[in-house]
Coordinates of C-alpha atoms and ligand atoms in Angstrom, one line a residue:
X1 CA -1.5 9.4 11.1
X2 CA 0.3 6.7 9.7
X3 CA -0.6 4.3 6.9
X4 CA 0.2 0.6 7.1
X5 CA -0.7 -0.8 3.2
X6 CA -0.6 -4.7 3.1
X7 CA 0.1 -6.0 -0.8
X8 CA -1.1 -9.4 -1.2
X9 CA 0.7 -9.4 -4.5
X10 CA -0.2 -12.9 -6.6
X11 CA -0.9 -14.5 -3.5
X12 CA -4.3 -16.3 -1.7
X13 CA -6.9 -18.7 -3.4
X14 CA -10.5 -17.6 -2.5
X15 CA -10.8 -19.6 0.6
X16 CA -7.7 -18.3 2.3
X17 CA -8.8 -14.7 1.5
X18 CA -12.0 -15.6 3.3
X19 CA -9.9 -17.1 6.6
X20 CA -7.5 -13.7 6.7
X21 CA -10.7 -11.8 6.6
X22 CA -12.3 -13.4 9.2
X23 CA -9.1 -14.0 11.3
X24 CA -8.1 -10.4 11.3
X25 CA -11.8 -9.3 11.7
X26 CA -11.5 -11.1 14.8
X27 CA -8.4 -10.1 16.3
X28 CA -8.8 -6.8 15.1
X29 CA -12.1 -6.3 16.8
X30 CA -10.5 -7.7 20.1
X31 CA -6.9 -5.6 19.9
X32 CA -7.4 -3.2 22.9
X33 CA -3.8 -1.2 21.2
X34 CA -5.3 -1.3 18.1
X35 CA -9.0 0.2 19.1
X36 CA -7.1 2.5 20.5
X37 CA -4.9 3.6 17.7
X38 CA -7.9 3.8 15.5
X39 CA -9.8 5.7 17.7
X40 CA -7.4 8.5 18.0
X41 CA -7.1 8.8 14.2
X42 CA -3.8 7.5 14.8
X43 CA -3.6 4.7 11.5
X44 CA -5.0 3.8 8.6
X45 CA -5.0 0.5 7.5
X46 CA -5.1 -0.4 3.8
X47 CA -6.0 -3.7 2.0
X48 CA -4.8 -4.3 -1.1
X49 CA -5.6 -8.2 -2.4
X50 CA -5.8 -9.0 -6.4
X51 CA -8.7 -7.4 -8.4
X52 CA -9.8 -10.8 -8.3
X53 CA -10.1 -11.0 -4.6
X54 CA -11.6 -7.0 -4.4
X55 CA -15.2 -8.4 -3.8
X56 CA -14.3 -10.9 -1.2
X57 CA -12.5 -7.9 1.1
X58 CA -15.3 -5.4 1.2
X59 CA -16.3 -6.3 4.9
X60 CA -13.3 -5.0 5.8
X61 CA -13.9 -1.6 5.0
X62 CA -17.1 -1.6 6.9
X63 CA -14.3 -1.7 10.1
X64 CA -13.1 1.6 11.0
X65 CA -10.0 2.9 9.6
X66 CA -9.9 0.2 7.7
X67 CA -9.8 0.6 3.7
X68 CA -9.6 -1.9 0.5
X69 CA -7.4 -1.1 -2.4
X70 CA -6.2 -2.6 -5.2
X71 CA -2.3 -3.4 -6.8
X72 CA -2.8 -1.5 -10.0
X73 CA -5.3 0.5 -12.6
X74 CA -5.8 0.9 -15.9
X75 CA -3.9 3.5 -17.7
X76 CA -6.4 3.0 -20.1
X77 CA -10.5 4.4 -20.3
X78 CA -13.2 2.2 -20.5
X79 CA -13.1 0.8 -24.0
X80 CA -12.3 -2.1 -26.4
X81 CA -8.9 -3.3 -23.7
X82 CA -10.0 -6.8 -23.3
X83 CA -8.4 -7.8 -19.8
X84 CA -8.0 -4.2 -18.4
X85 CA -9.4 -3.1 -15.0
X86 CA -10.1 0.3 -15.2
X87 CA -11.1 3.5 -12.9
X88 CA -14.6 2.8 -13.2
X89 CA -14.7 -0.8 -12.8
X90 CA -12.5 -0.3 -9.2
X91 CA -15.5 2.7 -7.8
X92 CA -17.5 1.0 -5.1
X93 CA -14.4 -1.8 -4.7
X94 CA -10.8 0.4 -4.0
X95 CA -10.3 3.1 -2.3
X96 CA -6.9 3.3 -3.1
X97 CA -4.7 2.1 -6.0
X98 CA -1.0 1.3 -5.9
X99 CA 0.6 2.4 -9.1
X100 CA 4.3 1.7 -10.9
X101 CA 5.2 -0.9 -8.1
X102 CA 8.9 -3.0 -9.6
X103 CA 7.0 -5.7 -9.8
X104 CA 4.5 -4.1 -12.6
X105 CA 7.4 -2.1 -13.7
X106 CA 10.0 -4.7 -14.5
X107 CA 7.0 -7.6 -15.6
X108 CA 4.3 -5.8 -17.1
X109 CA 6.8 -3.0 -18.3
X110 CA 5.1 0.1 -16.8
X111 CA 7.3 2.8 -17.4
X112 CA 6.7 6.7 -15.7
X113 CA 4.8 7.6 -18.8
X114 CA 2.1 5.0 -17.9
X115 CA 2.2 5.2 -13.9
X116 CA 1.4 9.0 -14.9
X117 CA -1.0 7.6 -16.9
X118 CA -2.2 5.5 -14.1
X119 CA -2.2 8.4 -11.7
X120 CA -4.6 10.3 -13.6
X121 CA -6.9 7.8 -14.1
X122 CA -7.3 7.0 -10.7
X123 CA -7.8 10.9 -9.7
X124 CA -10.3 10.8 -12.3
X125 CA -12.3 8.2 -10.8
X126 CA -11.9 9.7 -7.0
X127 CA -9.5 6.7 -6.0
X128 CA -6.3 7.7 -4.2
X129 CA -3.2 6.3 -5.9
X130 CA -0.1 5.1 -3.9
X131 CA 2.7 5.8 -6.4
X132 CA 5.4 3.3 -5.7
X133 CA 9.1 4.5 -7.0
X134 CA 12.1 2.2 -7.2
X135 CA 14.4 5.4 -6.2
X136 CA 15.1 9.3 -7.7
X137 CA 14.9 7.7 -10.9
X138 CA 11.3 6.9 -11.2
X139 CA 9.3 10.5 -11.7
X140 CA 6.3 10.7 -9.3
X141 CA 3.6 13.4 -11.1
X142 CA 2.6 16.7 -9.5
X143 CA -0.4 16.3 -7.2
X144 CA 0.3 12.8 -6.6
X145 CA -0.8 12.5 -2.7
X146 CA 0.8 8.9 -1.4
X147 CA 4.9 7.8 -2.3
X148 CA 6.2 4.9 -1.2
X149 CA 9.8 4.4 -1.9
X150 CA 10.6 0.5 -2.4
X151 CA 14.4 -0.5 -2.9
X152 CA 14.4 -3.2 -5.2
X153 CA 17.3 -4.4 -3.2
X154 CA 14.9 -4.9 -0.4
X155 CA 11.6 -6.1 -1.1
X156 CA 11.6 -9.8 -0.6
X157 CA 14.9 -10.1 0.1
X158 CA 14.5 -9.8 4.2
X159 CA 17.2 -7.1 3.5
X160 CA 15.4 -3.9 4.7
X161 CA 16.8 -0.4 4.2
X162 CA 18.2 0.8 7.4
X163 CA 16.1 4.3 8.4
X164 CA 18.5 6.7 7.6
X165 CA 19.5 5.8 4.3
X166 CA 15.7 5.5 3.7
X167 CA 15.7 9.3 4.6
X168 CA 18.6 9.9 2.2
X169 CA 16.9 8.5 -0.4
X170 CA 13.9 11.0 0.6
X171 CA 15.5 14.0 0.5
X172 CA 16.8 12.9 -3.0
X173 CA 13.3 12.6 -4.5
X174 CA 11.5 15.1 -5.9
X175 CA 8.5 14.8 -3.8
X176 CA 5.6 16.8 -4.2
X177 CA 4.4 19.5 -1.7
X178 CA 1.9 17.4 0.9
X179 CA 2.8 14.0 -0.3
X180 CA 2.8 11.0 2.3
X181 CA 6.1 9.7 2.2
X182 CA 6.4 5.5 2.8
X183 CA 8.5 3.0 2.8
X184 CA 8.4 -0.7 1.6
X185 CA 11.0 -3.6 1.7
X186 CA 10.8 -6.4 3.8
X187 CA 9.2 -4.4 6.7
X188 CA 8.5 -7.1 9.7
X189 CA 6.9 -6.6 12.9
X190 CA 10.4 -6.4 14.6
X191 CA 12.0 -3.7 12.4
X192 CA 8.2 -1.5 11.9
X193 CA 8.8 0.5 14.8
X194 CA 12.3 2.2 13.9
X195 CA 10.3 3.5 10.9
X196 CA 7.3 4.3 12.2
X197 CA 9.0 6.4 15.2
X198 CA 10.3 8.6 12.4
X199 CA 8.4 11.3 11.3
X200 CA 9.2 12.2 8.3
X201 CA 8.3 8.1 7.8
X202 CA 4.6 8.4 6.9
X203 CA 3.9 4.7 6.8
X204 CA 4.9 1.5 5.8
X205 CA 4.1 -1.0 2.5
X206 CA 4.4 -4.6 3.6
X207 CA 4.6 -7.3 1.1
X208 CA 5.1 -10.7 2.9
X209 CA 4.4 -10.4 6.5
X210 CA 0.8 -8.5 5.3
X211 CA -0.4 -12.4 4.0
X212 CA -0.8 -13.7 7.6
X213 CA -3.2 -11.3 9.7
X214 CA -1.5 -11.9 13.0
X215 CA 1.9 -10.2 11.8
X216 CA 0.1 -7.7 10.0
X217 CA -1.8 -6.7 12.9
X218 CA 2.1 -6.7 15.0
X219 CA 2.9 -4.0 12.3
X220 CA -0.5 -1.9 12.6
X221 CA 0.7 -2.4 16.9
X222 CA 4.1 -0.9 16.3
X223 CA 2.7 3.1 15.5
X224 CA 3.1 4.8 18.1
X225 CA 0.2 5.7 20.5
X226 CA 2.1 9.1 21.4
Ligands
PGA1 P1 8.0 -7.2 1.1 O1 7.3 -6.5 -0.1 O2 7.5 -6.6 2.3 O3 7.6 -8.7 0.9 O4 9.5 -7.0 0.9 C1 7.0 -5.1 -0.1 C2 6.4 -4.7 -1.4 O5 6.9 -5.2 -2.5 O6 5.5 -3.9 -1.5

């Protein structure tokens, strides 16, 4: 099974969240390849648009093997943290939770202490967190189920991280026993496959070519139906 994660990062005003929805409801519903791949367990598609936009999404994960998650998580419990989403406020709107991406760690200046942080509070409140690390230098706490290694040098740069040096990079990780291993970096519907046909390539995180359904859906058509 193999996970395809689309991050919306800062992206979509309410209305255009409410055309992707319906768009990829649409094609998604009419995808013969794609049926297929979700009936045989195959993929699992993941949603991930700004706690802001976390209500809007919830049809989709009334679609089969289709989840919502969100871009980041308190590391904080509830309490006086005027402007935090926490665990409890995501139950019931995120499955998921993707924690330490650059983007947070270079702008909001979450560091390994707090994605550990982060990671615990999500566990606590049953939602599974997708630990993003920028290389081996990032730690990724014990028990943590879903990695996706993101290059810097790659994400929105169209510069993707050829497949085996994304495998040298694994190896170089200290990656807990059972964890999903993904990458993320300017994946497009052309290059998905060469990653996907990998297996030691549990999925993919896809950034820009996740905020228009039709390419997204190219990606989700890329796993393998063997
Ligand atoms: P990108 O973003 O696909 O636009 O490079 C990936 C990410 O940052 O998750």
């Amino acid at each position: 099974m193999k996970y395809i994660i689309g991050n919306w990062k800062a992206n979509k005003s309410v209305d255009e969240v409410g055309k992707w929805v319906t768009e990829f409801t649409e094609a998604y519903q009419s995808d013969t390849q794609v049926q297929s791949l979700i009936n045989s367990n195959l993929v699992r598609i993941i949603v991930c648009p700004s706690f802001a936009h976390l209500s809007l999404v919830q049809p989709l994960s009334s679609l089969q093997g289709i989840s919502v998650g969100s871009q980041s998580i308190s590391a904080q419990k509830p309490g006086s943290h005027t402007g935090e989403v926490t665990g409890e406020h995501l139950q019931g709107l995120a499955e998921f939770a993707i924690i330490g991406h650059s983007e947070r760690r270079a702008e909001a200046h979450e560091d390994d202490q707090i994605a550990a942080e982060q990671v615990k509070r999500a566990q606590e409140s049953s939602i599974t967190p997708i630990l993003c690390i920028r290389g081996q230098e990032d730690q990724i706490p014990s028990g943590t189920p879903i990695v996706a290694f993101e290059p810097v040098s790659a994400i929105g740069t169209g510069s993707n991280m050829p497949v085996d040096e994304v495998l040298d990079q694994k190896n170089q990780c200290a990656l807990p026993d059972e964890a999903a291993f993904l990458y993320g970096g300017s994946v497009k519907p052309d290059t998905a496959g060469t990653y996907l046909q990998s297996s030691e390539i549990d999925g993919l995180l896809i950034g820009g070519a996740s905020l228009d359904p039709a390419s997204f859906l190219a990606i989700v058509r890329t796993v393998s139906s063997s």
